[in-house]
Amino acid sequence: MPQRLTKTANEVFAEAMRQINPDVVAAYPITPATEVVQIFSQFVADGKVKTEFVAVESEHSAMSACIGASACGVRTLTGTSSQGLAYMWEMLYIASGLRLPIVMAVVNRALSSPINIHCDHSDTMGARDCGWIQIFSENVQESYDNFLQAVRIAEHQDVRLPVMVTTDGFILSHCLEVVEVLEDETVRKFIGENPERKSILDVENPFTLGALDLQDYYFEHKRQQAEGMKNSLNLIPLIGKEFGDKFGRYYDFAESYKLDDAEIAIVIMGSTAGTAKDVVDQLRDEGKKVGLLKLRVFRPFPANVIQKALENIKVVGIMDRADSVNAISGPLYPEICTSLYDSDKKPLLVDYIYGLGGREVREEDIQLVFSELFNILKTGKTYNLKYIGVRE
Amino acid sequence: MKERYEIRWHGRGGQGAKTAALLFGDAACSTGKYLQAFPEYGPERMGAPVVSFNRISSQPIRTHIPVTNPDVVVVLDVSLVEQVDVVSGLNPTDGILLVNTFQGSQEIKKKLNFTGRAYTVDASKISLDTIGRNIPNTPMIGALIKVTQLLNIDEVLSDIRKKLEVKFRNRPEVIEGNIKAIEKAYNEVK
């Protein structure tokens, strides 16, 4: 029987890591993700896992140690946030380029400068092209469920790519919620044995990993990596369905909420999706045809799913919790545009940048976005980008 | 009880406002309800005003915003009423204000110009008598349960006892002290 418990997102990440019982965890603490590895290192100290815990001196070394471990074919996990993720930068590309199925909990936090410890998505958005799969979580339960599914996705032989599972800093990482935690044995059965991979320590069958790869083969290897990401498009919904069939909570690339007959809608990621669903319900009670698309998987980008979900909506507001500082938009907006470019019915798209550095997102802010969208629907007069909840 | 109940805790850094919200949330879960418990993370220091929140509901909770219109406000340190607008957003008729003080509820109401329901209990004295230290957060849970009738006191006591037994297995006096503090505040709040 699953247990009904109260836990924060940091606690469920640590709990999931304990249940996965990986061979290696290498990590360096950083607010607000510190508890993930702090709690897990206690499990190690208490002998509750067989894991080799490598306490490194920086995030760059944490990811380097994870790469070394995973290259030996063993199951490897870690966790970080913000500047820590930024400090891993060059190693992130190496993990994905070497096709190492490392799974990492990332607690989303703003990047400096100015220094800030609170939530926005600029850290993982900055890492969007580094070849890692990215899965976002709306609440504590999803953080747990996503982390377990990530192991299956990363290790599948058609994919073999690292996965980061994110949760919103403080808003979820430090929020106690009711969560259903599976039994250890159930988790072990679901994730299965670590699939056999080539190991650089297998001296009987030596091979080279991470060698110089110039004009002759670099391109082929990158092409294969791209294929792995493409294959994950098939795998992710299958794993989400299997998880649902077994445990009752179904997952897909995105969740459509009251979109069927909606005239206007927003696209949103992370914890604010929950707040926004409440606002959608309030507006529906007033007879307004509004809906919401919660994007769960940002990498791979599920363009077809998004096209299908949005092409019949008249005006769509895209909620970006990061700014690309490119004089056009946040990072989510152009990808949604791309998804809809081939569609005959193109909704009007507007970008809204919100919640940077943990700026509180109130229901009124989301109501304001919907009223802006209704105004665009009525007048046809639109614009590209607006900042929500900022003094300017 | 209405479907969703929201509580705001006011304390000073180190008084256990966050722990109180977490313990109360845990207790609510043990009775089958849904909950959230979270602090407001500012530049908190020992003694500085801090805030934490609870949402308790019979339905799953989706929102992820701070509580701005609480049904109940709990004040762990009476000196805060001079410093912080503790009744902000509290309904002036149905809202419940619960303060840790030796003063009577009428005095507090007058001081704050608050017209809703007010209750007081001397949780600092209770914690000194039962636990031996001024940690008013656990007794205030007892008082909160009494004035809101949100949870069953016996269920909460047995849940908190279980949790304390794990944390303080070598210090049974801490467990008994806390249980007594909660019971005493439950009985003495008015």
PDB file of C-alpha atoms in Angstrom, chain A residues 52-290:
ATOM      1  CA  GLU A  52      28.671   5.755  -2.701  1.00  0.00           C
ATOM      2  CA  PHE A  53      28.153   9.397  -1.739  1.00  0.00           C
ATOM      3  CA  VAL A  54      30.799  11.729  -3.129  1.00  0.00           C
ATOM      4  CA  ALA A  55      30.916  15.010  -1.227  1.00  0.00           C
ATOM      5  CA  VAL A  56      32.660  17.258  -3.740  1.00  0.00           C
ATOM      6  CA  GLU A  57      33.889  20.852  -3.467  1.00  0.00           C
ATOM      7  CA  SER A  58      31.755  22.370  -6.239  1.00  0.00           C
ATOM      8  CA  GLU A  59      28.941  21.667  -8.678  1.00  0.00           C
ATOM      9  CA  HIS A  60      31.409  21.451 -11.547  1.00  0.00           C
ATOM     10  CA  SER A  61      33.064  18.572  -9.702  1.00  0.00           C
ATOM     11  CA  ALA A  62      29.667  17.113  -8.741  1.00  0.00           C
ATOM     12  CA  MET A  63      28.668  16.738 -12.379  1.00  0.00           C
ATOM     13  CA  SER A  64      32.188  15.588 -13.319  1.00  0.00           C
ATOM     14  CA  ALA A  65      32.043  12.842 -10.681  1.00  0.00           C
ATOM     15  CA  CYS A  66      28.556  11.858 -11.870  1.00  0.00           C
ATOM     16  CA  ILE A  67      29.873  11.622 -15.435  1.00  0.00           C
ATOM     17  CA  GLY A  68      32.772   9.416 -14.314  1.00  0.00           C
ATOM     18  CA  ALA A  69      30.451   7.165 -12.342  1.00  0.00           C
ATOM     19  CA  SER A  70      27.820   6.904 -15.054  1.00  0.00           C
ATOM     20  CA  ALA A  71      30.525   6.130 -17.624  1.00  0.00           C
ATOM     21  CA  CYS A  72      31.252   3.041 -15.541  1.00  0.00           C
ATOM     22  CA  GLY A  73      27.688   1.925 -16.168  1.00  0.00           C
ATOM     23  CA  VAL A  74      26.306   2.540 -12.690  1.00  0.00           C
ATOM     24  CA  ARG A  75      23.104   4.333 -11.696  1.00  0.00           C
ATOM     25  CA  THR A  76      23.952   7.941 -10.823  1.00  0.00           C
ATOM     26  CA  LEU A  77      21.838  10.761  -9.367  1.00  0.00           C
ATOM     27  CA  THR A  78      22.427  14.316  -8.157  1.00  0.00           C
ATOM     28  CA  GLY A  79      20.657  17.567  -7.362  1.00  0.00           C
ATOM     29  CA  THR A  80      21.318  21.294  -7.592  1.00  0.00           C
ATOM     30  CA  SER A  81      19.877  24.754  -8.227  1.00  0.00           C
ATOM     31  CA  SER A  82      20.574  28.099  -9.901  1.00  0.00           C
ATOM     32  CA  GLN A  83      24.262  29.093  -9.715  1.00  0.00           C
ATOM     33  CA  GLY A  84      25.083  25.458  -9.043  1.00  0.00           C
ATOM     34  CA  LEU A  85      23.502  24.424 -12.324  1.00  0.00           C
ATOM     35  CA  ALA A  86      25.254  27.295 -14.053  1.00  0.00           C
ATOM     36  CA  TYR A  87      28.575  26.134 -12.624  1.00  0.00           C
ATOM     37  CA  MET A  88      27.913  22.662 -14.089  1.00  0.00           C
ATOM     38  CA  TRP A  89      27.471  24.160 -17.535  1.00  0.00           C
ATOM     39  CA  GLU A  90      30.258  22.585 -19.577  1.00  0.00           C
ATOM     40  CA  MET A  91      29.789  19.249 -17.823  1.00  0.00           C
ATOM     41  CA  LEU A  92      26.058  19.189 -18.654  1.00  0.00           C
ATOM     42  CA  TYR A  93      26.935  19.046 -22.343  1.00  0.00           C
ATOM     43  CA  ILE A  94      29.482  16.315 -21.694  1.00  0.00           C
ATOM     44  CA  ALA A  95      26.949  14.169 -19.812  1.00  0.00           C
ATOM     45  CA  SER A  96      24.462  14.356 -22.690  1.00  0.00           C
ATOM     46  CA  GLY A  97      27.099  14.073 -25.416  1.00  0.00           C
ATOM     47  CA  LEU A  98      28.434  10.889 -23.837  1.00  0.00           C
ATOM     48  CA  ARG A  99      24.820   9.627 -23.575  1.00  0.00           C
ATOM     49  CA  LEU A 100      24.983   9.123 -19.812  1.00  0.00           C
ATOM     50  CA  PRO A 101      21.596   8.547 -18.140  1.00  0.00           C
ATOM     51  CA  ILE A 102      22.204  10.715 -15.063  1.00  0.00           C
ATOM     52  CA  VAL A 103      19.061  11.944 -13.280  1.00  0.00           C
ATOM     53  CA  MET A 104      19.213  15.303 -11.501  1.00  0.00           C
ATOM     54  CA  ALA A 105      16.758  17.096  -9.240  1.00  0.00           C
ATOM     55  CA  VAL A 106      16.848  20.801 -10.014  1.00  0.00           C
ATOM     56  CA  VAL A 107      15.154  23.223  -7.666  1.00  0.00           C
ATOM     57  CA  ASN A 108      14.392  26.221  -9.870  1.00  0.00           C
ATOM     58  CA  ARG A 109      15.900  29.463  -8.606  1.00  0.00           C
ATOM     59  CA  ALA A 110      16.776  32.787 -10.205  1.00  0.00           C
ATOM     60  CA  LEU A 111      20.280  33.395 -11.527  1.00  0.00           C
ATOM     61  CA  SER A 112      22.463  36.243 -10.311  1.00  0.00           C
ATOM     62  CA  SER A 113      22.873  39.151 -10.724  1.00  0.00           C
ATOM     63  CA  PRO A 114      21.247  40.667  -8.663  1.00  0.00           C
ATOM     64  CA  ILE A 115      21.711  37.805  -6.232  1.00  0.00           C
ATOM     65  CA  ASN A 116      18.419  36.144  -5.311  1.00  0.00           C
ATOM     66  CA  ILE A 117      17.521  32.763  -3.814  1.00  0.00           C
ATOM     67  CA  HIS A 118      13.886  32.556  -4.920  1.00  0.00           C
ATOM     68  CA  CYS A 119      12.043  30.874  -7.739  1.00  0.00           C
ATOM     69  CA  ASP A 120      12.072  31.525 -11.408  1.00  0.00           C
ATOM     70  CA  HIS A 121      12.945  29.250 -14.300  1.00  0.00           C
ATOM     71  CA  SER A 122      16.007  31.077 -15.616  1.00  0.00           C
ATOM     72  CA  ASP A 123      18.437  28.407 -14.403  1.00  0.00           C
ATOM     73  CA  THR A 124      16.992  25.441 -16.314  1.00  0.00           C
ATOM     74  CA  MET A 125      15.863  27.619 -19.240  1.00  0.00           C
ATOM     75  CA  GLY A 126      19.475  28.641 -19.641  1.00  0.00           C
ATOM     76  CA  ALA A 127      20.325  24.944 -19.890  1.00  0.00           C
ATOM     77  CA  ARG A 128      17.639  24.235 -22.478  1.00  0.00           C
ATOM     78  CA  ASP A 129      20.000  23.434 -25.347  1.00  0.00           C
ATOM     79  CA  CYS A 130      22.445  21.259 -23.407  1.00  0.00           C
ATOM     80  CA  GLY A 131      20.827  17.989 -24.507  1.00  0.00           C
ATOM     81  CA  TRP A 132      19.158  17.083 -21.224  1.00  0.00           C
ATOM     82  CA  ILE A 133      15.522  16.085 -20.996  1.00  0.00           C
ATOM     83  CA  GLN A 134      13.623  18.564 -18.797  1.00  0.00           C
ATOM     84  CA  ILE A 135      10.487  17.710 -16.823  1.00  0.00           C
ATOM     85  CA  PHE A 136       8.666  20.355 -14.737  1.00  0.00           C
ATOM     86  CA  SER A 137       6.464  19.699 -11.688  1.00  0.00           C
ATOM     87  CA  GLU A 138       3.292  21.470 -10.553  1.00  0.00           C
ATOM     88  CA  ASN A 139       3.289  20.245  -6.948  1.00  0.00           C
ATOM     89  CA  VAL A 140       5.096  17.984  -4.484  1.00  0.00           C
ATOM     90  CA  GLN A 141       3.386  14.814  -5.732  1.00  0.00           C
ATOM     91  CA  GLU A 142       4.457  15.490  -9.311  1.00  0.00           C
ATOM     92  CA  SER A 143       8.028  16.176  -8.195  1.00  0.00           C
ATOM     93  CA  TYR A 144       8.134  12.673  -6.698  1.00  0.00           C
ATOM     94  CA  ASP A 145       6.354  10.942  -9.591  1.00  0.00           C
ATOM     95  CA  ASN A 146       8.440  12.740 -12.232  1.00  0.00           C
ATOM     96  CA  PHE A 147      11.705  11.790 -10.540  1.00  0.00           C
ATOM     97  CA  LEU A 148      10.824   8.096 -10.560  1.00  0.00           C
ATOM     98  CA  GLN A 149       9.757   8.202 -14.210  1.00  0.00           C
ATOM     99  CA  ALA A 150      12.954  10.077 -15.117  1.00  0.00           C
ATOM    100  CA  VAL A 151      15.072   7.024 -14.271  1.00  0.00           C
ATOM    101  CA  ARG A 152      13.126   4.910 -16.759  1.00  0.00           C
ATOM    102  CA  ILE A 153      13.279   7.597 -19.447  1.00  0.00           C
ATOM    103  CA  ALA A 154      17.010   8.277 -19.045  1.00  0.00           C
ATOM    104  CA  GLU A 155      18.072   4.637 -19.029  1.00  0.00           C
ATOM    105  CA  HIS A 156      15.969   3.411 -21.968  1.00  0.00           C
ATOM    106  CA  GLN A 157      18.292   2.134 -24.678  1.00  0.00           C
ATOM    107  CA  ASP A 158      16.601   4.211 -27.404  1.00  0.00           C
ATOM    108  CA  VAL A 159      17.119   7.401 -25.404  1.00  0.00           C
ATOM    109  CA  ARG A 160      20.191   7.196 -23.120  1.00  0.00           C
ATOM    110  CA  LEU A 161      20.107  10.836 -22.158  1.00  0.00           C
ATOM    111  CA  PRO A 162      20.377  12.635 -18.831  1.00  0.00           C
ATOM    112  CA  VAL A 163      17.169  14.021 -17.331  1.00  0.00           C
ATOM    113  CA  MET A 164      16.578  16.974 -15.040  1.00  0.00           C
ATOM    114  CA  VAL A 165      13.377  17.007 -13.003  1.00  0.00           C
ATOM    115  CA  THR A 166      12.527  20.456 -11.703  1.00  0.00           C
ATOM    116  CA  THR A 167      10.471  21.848  -8.876  1.00  0.00           C
ATOM    117  CA  ASP A 168       9.836  25.485  -7.943  1.00  0.00           C
ATOM    118  CA  GLY A 169      12.282  26.827  -5.346  1.00  0.00           C
ATOM    119  CA  PHE A 170      10.723  27.491  -1.911  1.00  0.00           C
ATOM    120  CA  ILE A 171       7.183  27.515  -3.382  1.00  0.00           C
ATOM    121  CA  LEU A 172       7.403  23.699  -3.602  1.00  0.00           C
ATOM    122  CA  SER A 173      10.852  22.821  -2.290  1.00  0.00           C
ATOM    123  CA  HIS A 174       9.850  24.111   1.165  1.00  0.00           C
ATOM    124  CA  CYS A 175       6.069  23.625   1.060  1.00  0.00           C
ATOM    125  CA  LEU A 176       4.613  20.740   3.031  1.00  0.00           C
ATOM    126  CA  GLU A 177       1.852  19.014   1.054  1.00  0.00           C
ATOM    127  CA  VAL A 178       0.057  15.689   1.208  1.00  0.00           C
ATOM    128  CA  VAL A 179       1.828  13.177  -0.990  1.00  0.00           C
ATOM    129  CA  GLU A 180       1.363   9.523  -1.777  1.00  0.00           C
ATOM    130  CA  VAL A 181       4.681   7.709  -1.439  1.00  0.00           C
ATOM    131  CA  LEU A 182       4.990   4.269  -3.018  1.00  0.00           C
ATOM    132  CA  GLU A 183       6.436   1.277  -1.217  1.00  0.00           C
ATOM    133  CA  ASP A 184      10.171   0.734  -1.678  1.00  0.00           C
ATOM    134  CA  GLU A 185       9.590  -2.591  -3.382  1.00  0.00           C
ATOM    135  CA  THR A 186       7.030  -1.061  -5.780  1.00  0.00           C
ATOM    136  CA  VAL A 187       9.534   1.627  -6.784  1.00  0.00           C
ATOM    137  CA  ARG A 188      12.267  -0.950  -7.301  1.00  0.00           C
ATOM    138  CA  LYS A 189       9.982  -2.983  -9.545  1.00  0.00           C
ATOM    139  CA  PHE A 190       8.901   0.094 -11.511  1.00  0.00           C
ATOM    140  CA  ILE A 191      12.414   1.387 -12.218  1.00  0.00           C
ATOM    141  CA  GLY A 192      13.806  -2.117 -12.762  1.00  0.00           C
ATOM    142  CA  GLU A 193      17.427  -3.175 -12.767  1.00  0.00           C
ATOM    143  CA  ASN A 194      20.011  -0.736 -14.067  1.00  0.00           C
ATOM    144  CA  PRO A 195      20.283  -1.828 -17.724  1.00  0.00           C
ATOM    145  CA  GLU A 196      23.610  -3.259 -18.832  1.00  0.00           C
ATOM    146  CA  ARG A 197      25.788  -0.599 -20.440  1.00  0.00           C
ATOM    147  CA  LYS A 198      29.389  -0.560 -21.574  1.00  0.00           C
ATOM    148  CA  SER A 199      31.711   0.311 -18.718  1.00  0.00           C
ATOM    149  CA  ILE A 200      35.006   2.124 -19.077  1.00  0.00           C
ATOM    150  CA  LEU A 201      36.257  -0.060 -16.208  1.00  0.00           C
ATOM    151  CA  ASP A 202      35.620  -3.274 -18.170  1.00  0.00           C
ATOM    152  CA  VAL A 203      39.250  -4.027 -19.027  1.00  0.00           C
ATOM    153  CA  GLU A 204      38.292  -7.185 -20.946  1.00  0.00           C
ATOM    154  CA  ASN A 205      36.313  -5.076 -23.403  1.00  0.00           C
ATOM    155  CA  PRO A 206      38.138  -1.778 -23.602  1.00  0.00           C
ATOM    156  CA  PHE A 207      36.591   1.124 -25.470  1.00  0.00           C
ATOM    157  CA  THR A 208      37.147   4.838 -25.731  1.00  0.00           C
ATOM    158  CA  LEU A 209      34.671   7.339 -24.370  1.00  0.00           C
ATOM    159  CA  GLY A 210      34.914  11.073 -24.890  1.00  0.00           C
ATOM    160  CA  ALA A 211      37.764  10.935 -27.370  1.00  0.00           C
ATOM    161  CA  LEU A 212      38.711  13.727 -29.749  1.00  0.00           C
ATOM    162  CA  ASP A 213      36.077  13.763 -32.470  1.00  0.00           C
ATOM    163  CA  LEU A 214      36.856  16.213 -35.225  1.00  0.00           C
ATOM    164  CA  GLN A 215      35.451  16.892 -38.686  1.00  0.00           C
ATOM    165  CA  ASP A 216      35.321  13.170 -39.365  1.00  0.00           C
ATOM    166  CA  TYR A 217      32.755  11.925 -36.802  1.00  0.00           C
ATOM    167  CA  TYR A 218      31.652  14.712 -34.424  1.00  0.00           C
ATOM    168  CA  PHE A 219      28.643  15.473 -36.601  1.00  0.00           C
ATOM    169  CA  GLU A 220      27.506  11.810 -36.705  1.00  0.00           C
ATOM    170  CA  HIS A 221      27.655  11.569 -32.929  1.00  0.00           C
ATOM    171  CA  LYS A 222      25.649  14.767 -32.501  1.00  0.00           C
ATOM    172  CA  ARG A 223      23.160  13.416 -35.037  1.00  0.00           C
ATOM    173  CA  GLN A 224      22.754  10.249 -32.946  1.00  0.00           C
ATOM    174  CA  GLN A 225      22.273  12.339 -29.825  1.00  0.00           C
ATOM    175  CA  ALA A 226      19.507  14.276 -31.583  1.00  0.00           C
ATOM    176  CA  GLU A 227      17.911  10.941 -32.495  1.00  0.00           C
ATOM    177  CA  GLY A 228      17.958   9.896 -28.841  1.00  0.00           C
ATOM    178  CA  MET A 229      16.089  13.078 -27.915  1.00  0.00           C
ATOM    179  CA  LYS A 230      13.616  12.431 -30.739  1.00  0.00           C
ATOM    180  CA  ASN A 231      13.077   8.870 -29.497  1.00  0.00           C
ATOM    181  CA  SER A 232      12.206  10.198 -26.078  1.00  0.00           C
ATOM    182  CA  LEU A 233       9.111  11.726 -27.713  1.00  0.00           C
ATOM    183  CA  ASN A 234       7.748   8.202 -28.096  1.00  0.00           C
ATOM    184  CA  LEU A 235       8.925   6.937 -24.736  1.00  0.00           C
ATOM    185  CA  ILE A 236       7.824   9.688 -22.322  1.00  0.00           C
ATOM    186  CA  PRO A 237       4.043   9.223 -22.818  1.00  0.00           C
ATOM    187  CA  LEU A 238       4.421   5.433 -22.600  1.00  0.00           C
ATOM    188  CA  ILE A 239       6.186   5.695 -19.248  1.00  0.00           C
ATOM    189  CA  GLY A 240       3.571   8.228 -18.096  1.00  0.00           C
ATOM    190  CA  LYS A 241       0.779   5.848 -19.019  1.00  0.00           C
ATOM    191  CA  GLU A 242       2.442   2.862 -17.397  1.00  0.00           C
ATOM    192  CA  PHE A 243       2.887   4.924 -14.235  1.00  0.00           C
ATOM    193  CA  GLY A 244      -0.804   5.847 -14.349  1.00  0.00           C
ATOM    194  CA  ASP A 245      -1.971   2.290 -14.973  1.00  0.00           C
ATOM    195  CA  LYS A 246       0.047   1.094 -12.003  1.00  0.00           C
ATOM    196  CA  PHE A 247      -0.374   3.929  -9.516  1.00  0.00           C
ATOM    197  CA  GLY A 248      -3.403   5.919 -10.701  1.00  0.00           C
ATOM    198  CA  ARG A 249      -1.657   9.163 -11.639  1.00  0.00           C
ATOM    199  CA  TYR A 250      -1.293   9.573 -15.413  1.00  0.00           C
ATOM    200  CA  TYR A 251       1.330  11.773 -17.034  1.00  0.00           C
ATOM    201  CA  ASP A 252       1.884  13.117 -20.551  1.00  0.00           C
ATOM    202  CA  PHE A 253       3.819  15.934 -22.206  1.00  0.00           C
ATOM    203  CA  ALA A 254       1.223  18.455 -21.196  1.00  0.00           C
ATOM    204  CA  GLU A 255      -2.073  18.682 -19.368  1.00  0.00           C
ATOM    205  CA  SER A 256      -5.034  20.347 -21.078  1.00  0.00           C
ATOM    206  CA  TYR A 257      -7.307  21.997 -18.550  1.00  0.00           C
ATOM    207  CA  LYS A 258     -10.759  23.063 -19.825  1.00  0.00           C
ATOM    208  CA  LEU A 259      -9.338  23.741 -23.290  1.00  0.00           C
ATOM    209  CA  ASP A 260     -11.987  21.908 -25.343  1.00  0.00           C
ATOM    210  CA  ASP A 261     -14.322  24.841 -25.976  1.00  0.00           C
ATOM    211  CA  ALA A 262     -11.978  27.601 -24.786  1.00  0.00           C
ATOM    212  CA  GLU A 263     -11.653  30.835 -26.768  1.00  0.00           C
ATOM    213  CA  ILE A 264      -8.648  32.048 -24.847  1.00  0.00           C
ATOM    214  CA  ALA A 265      -6.010  30.134 -22.908  1.00  0.00           C
ATOM    215  CA  ILE A 266      -2.661  30.406 -21.201  1.00  0.00           C
ATOM    216  CA  VAL A 267       0.362  28.106 -21.405  1.00  0.00           C
ATOM    217  CA  ILE A 268       2.156  27.737 -18.083  1.00  0.00           C
ATOM    218  CA  MET A 269       4.768  25.591 -16.304  1.00  0.00           C
ATOM    219  CA  GLY A 270       5.474  24.691 -12.690  1.00  0.00           C
ATOM    220  CA  SER A 271       3.647  25.560  -9.472  1.00  0.00           C
ATOM    221  CA  THR A 272       1.726  28.563 -10.830  1.00  0.00           C
ATOM    222  CA  ALA A 273      -0.234  26.145 -13.034  1.00  0.00           C
ATOM    223  CA  GLY A 274      -2.128  25.090  -9.893  1.00  0.00           C
ATOM    224  CA  THR A 275      -2.975  28.674  -8.944  1.00  0.00           C
ATOM    225  CA  ALA A 276      -4.003  29.352 -12.550  1.00  0.00           C
ATOM    226  CA  LYS A 277      -6.376  26.344 -12.594  1.00  0.00           C
ATOM    227  CA  ASP A 278      -8.262  27.924  -9.684  1.00  0.00           C
ATOM    228  CA  VAL A 279      -8.511  31.162 -11.684  1.00  0.00           C
ATOM    229  CA  VAL A 280      -9.753  29.251 -14.753  1.00  0.00           C
ATOM    230  CA  ASP A 281     -12.497  27.728 -12.576  1.00  0.00           C
ATOM    231  CA  GLN A 282     -13.525  31.155 -11.245  1.00  0.00           C
ATOM    232  CA  LEU A 283     -13.768  32.571 -14.785  1.00  0.00           C
ATOM    233  CA  ARG A 284     -15.642  29.487 -15.998  1.00  0.00           C
ATOM    234  CA  ASP A 285     -18.176  30.089 -13.199  1.00  0.00           C
ATOM    235  CA  GLU A 286     -18.703  33.524 -14.735  1.00  0.00           C
ATOM    236  CA  GLY A 287     -19.393  31.811 -18.064  1.00  0.00           C
ATOM    237  CA  LYS A 288     -16.107  32.794 -19.672  1.00  0.00           C
ATOM    238  CA  LYS A 289     -14.600  30.280 -22.092  1.00  0.00           C
ATOM    239  CA  VAL A 290     -11.056  30.071 -20.780  1.00  0.00           C
TER     240      VAL A 290
END
